[in-house]
Coordinates of C-alpha atoms in Angstrom, one line a residue:
M891 CA -16.9 -84.6 -8.8
D892 CA -16.9 -85.0 -5.0
T893 CA -14.2 -83.4 -3.0
D894 CA -12.8 -84.7 0.2
P895 CA -13.5 -82.3 3.1
V896 CA -10.3 -83.5 4.9
S897 CA -8.1 -82.6 2.0
N898 CA -9.8 -79.2 1.7
S899 CA -9.1 -78.4 5.4
K900 CA -5.5 -79.4 4.9
R901 CA -5.1 -77.0 2.0
V902 CA -6.6 -74.1 4.0
K903 CA -4.3 -74.8 6.9
K904 CA -1.3 -75.0 4.6
S905 CA -2.1 -71.6 3.0
K906 CA -2.5 -70.0 6.4
K907 CA 0.9 -71.4 7.4
D908 CA 2.5 -70.0 4.3
K909 CA 1.0 -66.5 4.9
T910 CA 2.1 -66.6 8.5
S911 CA 5.6 -67.6 7.6
K912 CA 5.9 -64.9 5.0
K913 CA 4.7 -62.3 7.5
H914 CA 7.3 -63.5 10.1
K915 CA 10.1 -63.3 7.5
K916 CA 9.1 -59.8 6.6
D917 CA 9.0 -58.7 10.2
R918 CA 12.4 -60.3 10.9
K919 CA 13.8 -58.5 7.8
H920 CA 12.4 -55.2 9.0
K921 CA 13.9 -55.6 12.5
K922 CA 17.2 -56.5 10.9
H923 CA 17.3 -53.3 8.9
S924 CA 16.1 -51.3 11.9
K925 CA 19.1 -52.6 14.0
K926 CA 21.5 -51.7 11.2
R927 CA 20.0 -48.2 11.0
D928 CA 20.2 -47.7 14.8
R929 CA 23.8 -48.9 14.7
S930 CA 24.7 -46.4 12.0
Y931 CA 23.2 -43.6 14.0
E932 CA 25.1 -44.6 17.1
E933 CA 28.4 -44.8 15.1
Q934 CA 27.9 -41.4 13.6
S935 CA 27.0 -39.8 17.0
G936 CA 30.2 -41.2 18.5
G937 CA 28.9 -44.2 20.4
S938 CA 25.7 -45.8 21.6
S939 CA 23.2 -43.9 23.5
T940 CA 23.5 -46.3 26.5
D941 CA 27.2 -45.8 26.8
S942 CA 27.0 -42.0 26.9
G943 CA 24.3 -42.1 29.5
T944 CA 21.7 -40.4 27.3
E945 CA 18.3 -41.7 26.5
K946 CA 17.8 -43.4 23.2
F947 CA 16.3 -41.1 20.5
D948 CA 13.1 -42.2 19.0
L949 CA 13.3 -41.3 15.3
D950 CA 9.6 -41.9 14.6
S951 CA 8.5 -39.4 17.3
A952 CA 11.1 -36.9 16.1
I953 CA 9.7 -37.1 12.6
W954 CA 6.1 -36.7 13.9
V955 CA 7.2 -33.6 15.9
E956 CA 9.0 -32.1 13.0
K957 CA 6.0 -32.5 10.7
H958 CA 3.5 -31.0 13.1
I959 CA 5.4 -28.0 14.4
D960 CA 3.3 -24.8 13.8
L961 CA 5.7 -22.0 13.1
P962 CA 4.4 -18.4 13.5
S963 CA 3.5 -16.6 10.2
I964 CA 6.3 -13.9 10.1
P965 CA 6.8 -12.0 6.8
V966 CA 10.4 -12.3 5.8
S967 CA 12.4 -11.5 2.7
S968 CA 13.7 -14.0 0.2
Q969 CA 17.2 -13.8 1.8
G970 CA 15.9 -14.7 5.2
L971 CA 13.9 -17.6 3.8
L972 CA 17.1 -19.0 2.2
Q973 CA 18.9 -18.8 5.5
S974 CA 16.1 -20.4 7.5
H975 CA 15.7 -23.3 5.1
S976 CA 19.4 -24.1 5.1
N977 CA 19.3 -24.4 8.9
R978 CA 16.1 -26.3 9.1
P979 CA 16.4 -30.2 9.3
S980 CA 14.6 -32.4 6.8
F981 CA 14.1 -36.2 7.5
M982 CA 12.8 -39.1 5.5
K983 CA 10.7 -42.0 6.8
P984 CA 12.4 -45.4 7.0
Q985 CA 9.7 -46.8 4.8
N986 CA 10.6 -44.4 1.9
D987 CA 12.3 -46.1 -1.0
G988 CA 14.8 -43.4 -1.3
I989 CA 16.7 -44.8 1.8
Y990 CA 17.5 -48.0 0.0
E991 CA 19.7 -48.0 -3.1
S992 CA 21.2 -50.8 -5.1
S993 CA 24.8 -51.6 -4.4
S994 CA 27.6 -51.5 -6.9
D995 CA 27.4 -55.2 -7.7
G996 CA 23.6 -54.9 -8.4
N997 CA 22.7 -58.1 -6.4
K998 CA 22.4 -56.9 -2.9
S999 CA 20.6 -53.9 -1.4
S1000 CA 22.6 -51.6 0.9
L1001 CA 21.4 -49.0 3.3
K1002 CA 22.5 -45.4 2.5
R1003 CA 22.3 -42.6 5.0
P1004 CA 20.2 -39.7 3.7
R1005 CA 21.8 -36.2 3.6
S1006 CA 20.4 -34.8 6.8
P1007 CA 21.8 -33.6 10.1
S1008 CA 21.9 -36.0 13.0
P1009 CA 18.9 -36.2 15.4
T1010 CA 20.8 -34.5 18.2
N1011 CA 21.2 -31.4 16.1
I1012 CA 17.5 -30.8 15.4
T1013 CA 16.6 -27.1 15.7
D1014 CA 13.7 -26.6 18.1
Q1015 CA 10.8 -24.3 17.4
T1016 CA 12.1 -21.3 19.4
S1017 CA 15.5 -21.3 17.5
V1018 CA 13.7 -21.5 14.2
A1019 CA 11.5 -18.6 15.0
T1020 CA 14.4 -16.5 16.2
T1021 CA 16.3 -17.3 13.0
I1022 CA 13.4 -16.2 10.8
S1023 CA 12.6 -13.0 12.7
T1024 CA 16.3 -11.8 12.9
T1025 CA 17.1 -12.3 9.2
S1026 CA 18.2 -9.2 7.3
H1027 CA 15.7 -7.8 4.8
I1028 CA 16.6 -6.8 1.3
P1029 CA 17.0 -3.0 1.2
S1030 CA 14.4 -1.3 -1.0
S1031 CA 15.2 1.5 -3.4
I1032 CA 13.2 4.0 -1.3
P1033 CA 14.3 4.1 2.4
P1034 CA 11.5 3.9 4.9
P1035 CA 10.7 7.2 6.7
S1036 CA 12.3 7.8 10.0
L1037 CA 10.3 8.1 13.1
N1038 CA 11.4 11.7 13.6
S1039 CA 10.2 12.9 10.2
S1040 CA 6.8 14.6 10.2
I1041 CA 4.2 13.5 7.7
L1042 CA 2.5 16.4 5.8
S1043 CA -1.2 16.4 4.9
P1044 CA -2.3 16.7 1.3
D1045 CA -3.1 20.4 1.8
E1046 CA 0.3 21.0 3.2
L1047 CA 2.0 19.2 0.4
N1048 CA 0.0 21.2 -2.1
K1049 CA 1.1 24.5 -0.5
L1050 CA 4.7 23.4 -0.4
Q1051 CA 4.5 22.4 -4.1
A1052 CA 2.9 25.8 -5.0
K1053 CA 5.7 27.5 -3.0
A1054 CA 8.4 25.6 -4.9
L1055 CA 6.7 26.4 -8.3
R1056 CA 6.5 30.1 -7.5
A1057 CA 10.1 30.1 -6.5
R1058 CA 11.1 28.4 -9.8
M1059 CA 9.0 30.9 -11.8
M1060 CA 10.6 33.8 -10.0
N1061 CA 14.1 32.3 -10.3
L1062 CA 14.7 32.6 -6.6
P1063 CA 17.9 31.1 -5.1
N1064 CA 16.0 28.7 -2.8
A1065 CA 14.0 27.1 -5.6
S1066 CA 16.0 23.9 -5.8
E1067 CA 16.0 23.5 -2.0
L1068 CA 12.2 23.9 -1.9
E1069 CA 11.8 21.3 -4.7
K1070 CA 14.0 18.8 -2.8
Q1071 CA 12.0 19.4 0.4
Y1072 CA 8.8 18.8 -1.5
E1073 CA 10.1 15.5 -3.0
N1074 CA 11.3 14.2 0.4
A1075 CA 7.9 15.1 2.0
R1076 CA 6.1 13.4 -0.8
L1077 CA 8.1 10.2 -0.5
I1078 CA 7.6 10.1 3.2
A1079 CA 3.8 10.6 2.8
E1080 CA 3.6 7.9 0.1
N1081 CA 5.6 5.3 2.2
S1082 CA 3.6 6.1 5.3
S1083 CA 0.2 5.7 3.5
S1084 CA 1.2 2.5 1.6
G1085 CA -0.4 0.2 4.2
V1086 CA -2.8 2.6 5.8
E1087 CA -6.5 3.0 4.8
S1088 CA -7.6 6.2 3.3
E1089 CA -8.6 8.8 5.9
T1090 CA -11.6 11.1 6.0
Y1091 CA -10.7 14.8 5.6
V1092 CA -12.9 17.4 7.0
E1093 CA -13.6 20.5 5.0
V1094 CA -14.2 23.8 6.8
L1095 CA -17.2 25.5 5.4
P1096 CA -16.5 29.2 4.7
L1097 CA -18.7 32.0 6.1
L1098 CA -18.8 33.8 2.7
D1099 CA -20.1 32.5 -0.6
S1100 CA -18.3 32.7 -4.0
R1101 CA -19.5 36.3 -4.5
G1102 CA -18.3 37.4 -1.1
R1103 CA -21.7 37.5 0.6
P1104 CA -22.0 36.1 4.1
Y1105 CA -24.1 33.0 4.8
D1106 CA -26.8 33.0 7.4
L1107 CA -25.8 29.7 8.9
S1108 CA -27.6 30.4 12.1
G1109 CA -30.8 29.7 10.3
T1110 CA -34.1 29.6 12.2
T1111 CA -34.0 29.5 16.0
S1112 CA -36.6 28.0 18.3
K1113 CA -38.7 31.1 17.6
F1114 CA -39.1 30.1 14.0
S1115 CA -39.4 26.3 14.5
Q1116 CA -43.2 26.4 14.0
H1117 CA -42.6 27.6 10.4
V1118 CA -40.2 24.8 9.4
E1119 CA -41.8 21.9 11.1
S1120 CA -43.0 18.9 9.2
S1121 CA -46.1 19.4 7.1
R1122 CA -47.7 16.5 8.9
R1123 CA -48.2 18.5 12.0
K1124 CA -51.1 20.9 12.1
K1125 CA -49.9 24.5 11.8
E1126 CA -51.1 27.1 14.3
K1127 CA -53.4 29.7 12.8
I1128 CA -52.2 33.2 13.2
E1129 CA -53.8 36.6 12.3
T1130 CA -51.9 38.0 9.4
H1131 CA -54.4 40.8 8.5
D1132 CA -56.4 43.3 10.5
V1133 CA -60.1 44.2 10.3
T1134 CA -59.5 46.5 7.3
G1135 CA -57.7 43.8 5.4
Q1136 CA -54.2 45.2 5.7
R1137 CA -51.4 42.8 6.4
I1138 CA -49.9 43.1 9.8
R1139 CA -47.5 40.1 10.0
Y1140 CA -46.3 37.2 7.9
F1141 CA -45.2 34.8 10.7
S1142 CA -46.2 34.5 14.4
N1143 CA -42.8 35.6 15.5
D1144 CA -42.7 38.9 13.6
D1145 CA -43.6 40.8 16.7
E1146 CA -40.7 39.2 18.6
L1147 CA -38.0 40.1 16.1
T1148 CA -35.8 42.9 17.1
L1149 CA -34.4 45.6 14.8
N1150 CA -31.0 43.9 14.7
D1151 CA -32.6 40.7 13.6
L1152 CA -34.5 42.4 10.8
V1153 CA -31.3 44.2 9.6
R1154 CA -29.3 41.0 9.7
Q1155 CA -32.0 39.2 7.6
E1156 CA -32.1 42.1 5.1
R1157 CA -28.3 42.2 4.7
L1158 CA -27.9 38.5 4.4
G1159 CA -30.7 38.3 1.8
S1160 CA -29.9 38.9 -1.8
R1161 CA -31.7 39.7 -5.0
K1162 CA -31.2 36.1 -6.2
S1163 CA -33.1 34.7 -3.2
M1164 CA -36.0 37.1 -3.7
D1165 CA -36.3 36.1 -7.3
S1166 CA -36.1 32.4 -6.5
Q1167 CA -38.8 32.7 -3.9
V1168 CA -41.1 34.5 -6.3
A1169 CA -40.4 31.8 -8.9
E1170 CA -41.2 29.1 -6.4
R1171 CA -44.6 30.7 -5.7
I1172 CA -45.4 30.9 -9.4
V1173 CA -44.5 27.2 -9.9
G1174 CA -46.6 26.1 -7.0
D1175 CA -49.6 28.1 -8.3
S1176 CA -51.5 25.9 -10.8
K1177 CA -53.8 28.7 -11.8
F1178 CA -51.1 31.2 -12.5
E1179 CA -51.6 33.4 -15.6
D1180 CA -49.0 35.7 -17.1
D1181 CA -51.4 38.6 -16.9
L1182 CA -51.1 41.9 -15.0
E1183 CA -54.7 41.7 -13.6
Y1184 CA -54.1 38.2 -12.2
M1185 CA -50.8 39.3 -10.7
D1186 CA -52.4 42.4 -9.1
E1187 CA -55.2 40.3 -7.6
N1188 CA -52.7 37.7 -6.2
A1189 CA -49.8 40.0 -5.4
D1190 CA -50.2 39.2 -1.7
S1191 CA -49.8 35.4 -2.1
I1192 CA -47.0 35.8 -4.7
A1193 CA -45.0 38.1 -2.5
K1194 CA -45.3 35.7 0.5
I1195 CA -41.9 34.8 1.7
S1196 CA -40.8 31.5 3.1
Q1197 CA -38.2 31.2 5.8
K1198 CA -35.5 28.6 5.4
S1199 CA -34.3 26.4 8.2
A1200 CA -30.7 26.1 9.3
E1201 CA -30.4 22.7 7.6
Q1202 CA -31.6 24.1 4.3
T1203 CA -29.2 27.1 4.5
R1204 CA -26.3 24.8 5.4
H1205 CA -27.1 22.4 2.5
F1206 CA -27.2 25.4 0.1
A1207 CA -23.8 26.6 1.5
I1208 CA -22.3 23.1 1.0
E1209 CA -23.4 22.9 -2.6
D1210 CA -22.2 26.4 -3.4
F1211 CA -18.8 25.5 -1.8
K1212 CA -18.5 22.3 -3.9
K1213 CA -19.1 24.4 -7.1
S1214 CA -16.5 26.9 -6.1
K1215 CA -14.0 24.2 -5.3
Q1216 CA -14.6 22.5 -8.7
A1217 CA -14.3 25.8 -10.5
L1218 CA -10.9 26.5 -8.7
E1219 CA -9.6 23.0 -9.6
N1220 CA -10.5 23.4 -13.3
C1221 CA -9.3 27.0 -13.6
I1222 CA -6.4 27.6 -16.0
Y1223 CA -5.7 31.1 -14.7
C1224 CA -5.3 30.4 -10.9
H1225 CA -2.0 29.8 -9.0
N1226 CA -3.4 27.2 -6.6
D1227 CA -1.4 24.0 -6.9
A1228 CA 0.4 24.6 -10.2
P1229 CA 1.3 27.6 -12.3
P1230 CA -1.3 28.9 -14.7
K1231 CA -1.7 27.1 -18.0
V1232 CA -1.1 30.4 -19.9
A1233 CA 2.2 32.0 -20.6
V1234 CA 2.8 34.6 -17.8
V1235 CA 4.7 37.7 -18.9
S1236 CA 4.6 40.0 -15.8
M1237 CA 3.4 39.3 -12.3
G1238 CA 2.0 42.0 -10.0
Y1239 CA 0.7 41.6 -6.5
R1240 CA -2.9 41.1 -7.5
V1241 CA -3.0 41.1 -11.3
Y1242 CA -0.7 39.6 -13.9
L1243 CA -0.2 39.9 -17.6
A1244 CA -0.3 36.7 -19.8
L1245 CA -0.5 35.5 -23.3
P1246 CA -3.5 33.5 -24.5
N1247 CA -3.3 29.7 -24.9
V1248 CA -5.0 29.9 -28.3
V1249 CA -4.2 31.5 -31.6
E1250 CA -4.0 35.2 -31.3
V1251 CA -6.6 37.5 -32.9
T1252 CA -3.9 39.9 -33.9
K1253 CA -0.1 40.1 -33.2
G1254 CA 0.4 41.3 -29.6
H1255 CA -2.9 39.9 -28.3
C1256 CA -2.5 39.5 -24.5
L1257 CA -4.6 39.1 -21.3
I1258 CA -4.9 41.0 -18.0
V1259 CA -5.9 38.5 -15.4
P1260 CA -6.6 39.0 -11.6
V1261 CA -4.7 36.6 -9.4
Q1262 CA -7.7 36.0 -7.2
H1263 CA -10.4 33.9 -8.7
C1264 CA -13.3 36.3 -9.4
S1265 CA -16.2 36.2 -11.9
S1266 CA -15.9 39.9 -12.9
T1267 CA -13.5 42.8 -12.4
L1268 CA -16.3 44.6 -10.5
E1269 CA -15.7 42.1 -7.7
C1270 CA -12.0 43.1 -7.4
D1271 CA -11.0 45.5 -4.7
D1272 CA -9.5 49.0 -5.4
D1273 CA -5.9 47.8 -5.2
A1274 CA -6.5 45.2 -7.9
W1275 CA -8.3 47.7 -10.1
D1276 CA -5.3 50.1 -9.8
E1277 CA -3.0 47.4 -11.0
I1278 CA -5.4 46.7 -13.9
R1279 CA -5.3 50.3 -14.9
N1280 CA -1.5 50.3 -14.7
F1281 CA -1.3 47.5 -17.2
M1282 CA -3.7 49.3 -19.4
K1283 CA -1.6 52.5 -19.4
C1284 CA 1.6 50.7 -20.2
L1285 CA 0.0 48.6 -23.0
I1286 CA -1.5 51.8 -24.6
Q1287 CA 1.9 53.5 -24.5
M1288 CA 3.7 50.4 -25.9
F1289 CA 1.4 49.9 -28.9
A1290 CA 1.2 53.7 -29.5
E1291 CA 5.0 53.7 -30.0
E1292 CA 4.3 51.3 -32.9
D1293 CA 1.5 53.5 -34.3
Q1294 CA -1.2 51.1 -33.2
G1295 CA -4.3 51.5 -31.1
V1296 CA -5.6 49.0 -28.6
I1297 CA -9.0 48.0 -27.3
F1298 CA -9.8 46.1 -24.0
M1299 CA -12.8 43.8 -23.7
E1300 CA -14.4 41.8 -20.9
T1301 CA -17.2 39.3 -21.3
V1302 CA -19.0 38.1 -18.2
V1303 CA -21.6 35.3 -18.8
H1304 CA -22.8 32.3 -16.9
L1305 CA -22.1 33.6 -13.4
K1306 CA -23.4 30.3 -11.9
Y1307 CA -20.3 28.5 -13.4
Q1308 CA -18.0 30.9 -11.5
N1309 CA -15.5 31.3 -14.4
H1310 CA -12.3 33.3 -13.9
T1311 CA -12.7 36.7 -15.7
V1312 CA -10.0 38.1 -18.0
I1313 CA -9.6 41.4 -19.9
E1314 CA -8.5 40.8 -23.5
C1315 CA -6.1 43.3 -25.0
I1316 CA -6.3 43.4 -28.8
P1317 CA -4.1 45.8 -30.8
M1318 CA -4.9 47.0 -34.3
P1319 CA -3.7 49.6 -36.7
W1320 CA -4.4 53.2 -35.6
D1321 CA -6.8 54.1 -38.5
L1322 CA -8.9 50.9 -37.8
A1323 CA -8.9 51.7 -34.0
Q1324 CA -10.5 55.0 -34.7
D1325 CA -13.5 53.3 -36.5
A1326 CA -13.9 50.6 -33.8
P1327 CA -16.3 52.5 -31.5
A1328 CA -18.8 52.8 -34.4
Y1329 CA -18.6 49.1 -35.1
F1330 CA -19.1 48.1 -31.5
K1331 CA -22.0 50.6 -31.0
E1332 CA -23.8 49.1 -34.0
G1333 CA -23.1 45.5 -32.9
I1334 CA -24.4 46.1 -29.3
M1335 CA -27.6 47.8 -30.5
E1336 CA -28.4 44.9 -32.8
S1337 CA -27.7 42.2 -30.2
G1338 CA -30.6 40.6 -28.3
G1339 CA -34.2 41.1 -29.0
E1340 CA -36.1 44.2 -29.9
W1341 CA -37.4 44.7 -26.4
S1342 CA -35.3 44.6 -23.3
Q1343 CA -35.6 45.5 -19.6
N1344 CA -32.2 47.2 -19.5
K1345 CA -30.7 49.9 -21.6
K1346 CA -28.9 48.2 -24.5
L1347 CA -26.0 50.6 -24.8
I1348 CA -24.5 52.1 -21.6
D1349 CA -21.9 54.8 -22.2
T1350 CA -19.4 54.5 -19.4
S1351 CA -17.4 57.6 -20.3
K1352 CA -19.3 59.9 -18.0
T1353 CA -19.6 58.0 -14.7
G1354 CA -16.9 55.4 -15.2
F1355 CA -17.0 51.6 -15.6
R1356 CA -17.2 50.7 -12.0
R1357 CA -20.1 53.1 -11.3
S1358 CA -22.1 52.3 -14.5
M1359 CA -22.2 48.4 -14.4
V1360 CA -23.3 46.0 -11.6
K1361 CA -21.6 42.8 -10.7
E1362 CA -24.9 40.9 -10.1
L1363 CA -25.8 40.8 -13.8
P1364 CA -23.8 39.4 -16.8
Y1365 CA -22.4 42.0 -19.0
F1366 CA -20.1 42.9 -21.9
H1367 CA -17.8 45.9 -21.8
V1368 CA -15.3 47.4 -24.2
W1369 CA -12.7 50.1 -23.5
F1370 CA -11.3 52.3 -26.2
G1371 CA -8.9 53.9 -23.7
L1372 CA -8.7 54.3 -20.0
D1373 CA -12.1 55.8 -19.5
K1374 CA -14.0 55.8 -22.7
G1375 CA -16.1 52.6 -23.4
F1376 CA -19.4 51.0 -24.0
G1377 CA -21.3 48.5 -21.7
H1378 CA -24.1 46.1 -22.4
V1379 CA -26.2 44.0 -20.0
I1380 CA -26.7 40.5 -21.2
E1381 CA -30.3 39.4 -20.6
K1382 CA -30.3 36.1 -22.6
E1383 CA -27.0 34.3 -21.6
K1384 CA -27.8 31.2 -23.6
S1385 CA -28.1 33.0 -26.9
F1386 CA -25.3 35.5 -26.3
P1387 CA -22.1 34.3 -28.1
R1388 CA -18.8 34.2 -26.1
W1389 CA -16.9 35.5 -29.1
F1390 CA -19.1 38.6 -29.5
G1391 CA -16.3 41.1 -29.1
K1392 CA -13.8 39.1 -31.2
E1393 CA -16.4 38.9 -34.0
I1394 CA -16.7 42.6 -34.2
V1395 CA -12.9 43.0 -34.1
A1396 CA -12.7 40.5 -37.0
G1397 CA -15.1 42.6 -38.9
V1398 CA -13.0 45.7 -38.4
C1399 CA -9.7 44.0 -39.3
D1400 CA -11.2 41.6 -41.9
L1401 CA -10.0 38.4 -40.2
P1402 CA -11.1 34.8 -41.0
P1403 CA -13.6 33.0 -38.8
D1404 CA -11.1 30.4 -37.5
V1405 CA -9.3 33.1 -35.6
W1406 CA -12.2 34.3 -33.5
R1407 CA -14.9 31.6 -33.5
R1408 CA -13.1 28.4 -32.5
P1409 CA -9.4 29.3 -32.3
K1410 CA -6.8 26.5 -32.3
K1411 CA -5.0 25.8 -29.0
L1412 CA -1.2 26.4 -29.0
N1413 CA 1.5 24.0 -27.8
P1414 CA 2.5 24.9 -24.2
H1415 CA 6.2 24.1 -25.1
D1416 CA 6.2 27.2 -27.3
N1417 CA 5.3 29.5 -24.4
G1418 CA 8.9 30.3 -23.6
T1419 CA 9.6 31.5 -27.1
R1420 CA 6.4 33.6 -27.2
V1421 CA 7.1 35.3 -23.9
S1422 CA 10.7 36.1 -24.9
E1423 CA 9.4 37.7 -28.1
F1424 CA 6.8 39.7 -26.3
M1425 CA 9.3 40.9 -23.6
K1426 CA 11.4 42.6 -26.3
K1427 CA 8.7 45.2 -26.6
W1428 CA 7.2 45.0 -23.1
K1429 CA 10.5 45.2 -21.0
K1430 CA 10.7 49.0 -21.6
W1431 CA 7.2 49.6 -20.2
D1432 CA 6.9 46.9 -17.6
W1433 CA 5.8 48.7 -14.4
T1434 CA 6.1 45.6 -12.2
T1435 CA 9.9 46.0 -12.2
M1436 CA 9.4 48.9 -9.7
L1437 CA 7.8 46.5 -7.2
E1438 CA 9.8 45.4 -4.2
G1439 CA 11.9 42.3 -4.7
K1440 CA 12.2 42.6 -8.5

């Protein structure tokens, strides 16, 4: 079917006219609503902008400015946010459908003013920022620390806590005041460090090791540098032997050392370092044979010493200090940051009397503990040893009044772990106490192997305990009074049982194995009852009451 091109062009023109007329109607309608809206703004503001002499406010530009204002990011509380949002204007575009609502008759649309402040009351950026920054914060439960309050370091807090704990244990009048002071200092430290990164603390390396021996931190000087240089460099050859074959020097600087240098090296050296050097030589010798002939032939090379550098000595000192610090932190007998985990009965200046934290071997079982962390009582000074003997005297008299004997035992093993030494006091009936020396003598003679480098049984009754035993070797010692006793040097620490003395006591008193082998730990809450019961007998003989301040 053919179509007329003229009629088609008419239809196209007619459709274009319809679209244009609809667009004009829509624009006229929009202008009409815009005039009504401007009129309502003018009426609400008290007149037209032209009558008041002010410039006409452009709503579209105000909306754009309001939506693109970049406020500063200021941390505020929830109360401040509520106040700032209530003062901040909120506008809606004229094109939003929320501006237009149906009238009551439902036939005509009416313009309704949105609930927002007038354009003349728009808060600018500076006022909004001032409102946010000056809002009051919600008070926290913990007040912030004042600027004048000093912040204590962790070491100072620990010392203050230890001081408060000691005051509480001694029932001093300022105990509560010290506790309040510690709590305030702790809160100030926590608040100050809440937003601060963790700091690095510097530890001061002591000049003495855990056994009280000085470190030679000076190490090798420039004179000794050639002996500690890298092995990649070719070492200088030196004459160590003369024509006859006798050794004349070990290092090239031996002729330059003074007498003071030699004495210092001798005093700072120890038996342990000598043994370790010999062991290193043996390990490095692949042809070594455990034969006297071989050792005699190679005695010169085996006895060769190696001089450590300052860095090696410093590294050894740091590792030893770490072990000592760990031993102090895990010790249950020390008074560092908290009271001991054992029930303290009497406190002297350097030694205190306590009850064990495990099941007692016999009724009245107690401990004599040095206040200072030491591996054996041989490391204690004379004043500490005098206090130990005072406790021994009083305990002997106390149990003698009940027709009982008492023995004292000390077991020192694993010196490298730096355990806190204690002297155990175990009472027993008098008739059994008379037979105890024979039991201990037999037990000591049967301990260890058939052959030993040291004398198995050392009778300390003649020369005394402190002159018969040495602190460098692990040992076991038992006292049957103040002076009479037996000592034994422990050569095989791994095979020597920790309960050696208790096992012999159990054999004398016929006790079950669960008392001496793996005793059960007691509840710390019962320490008060145990101490009060022990004090009924001990109060009469407590020599610490004669000390000043008690």
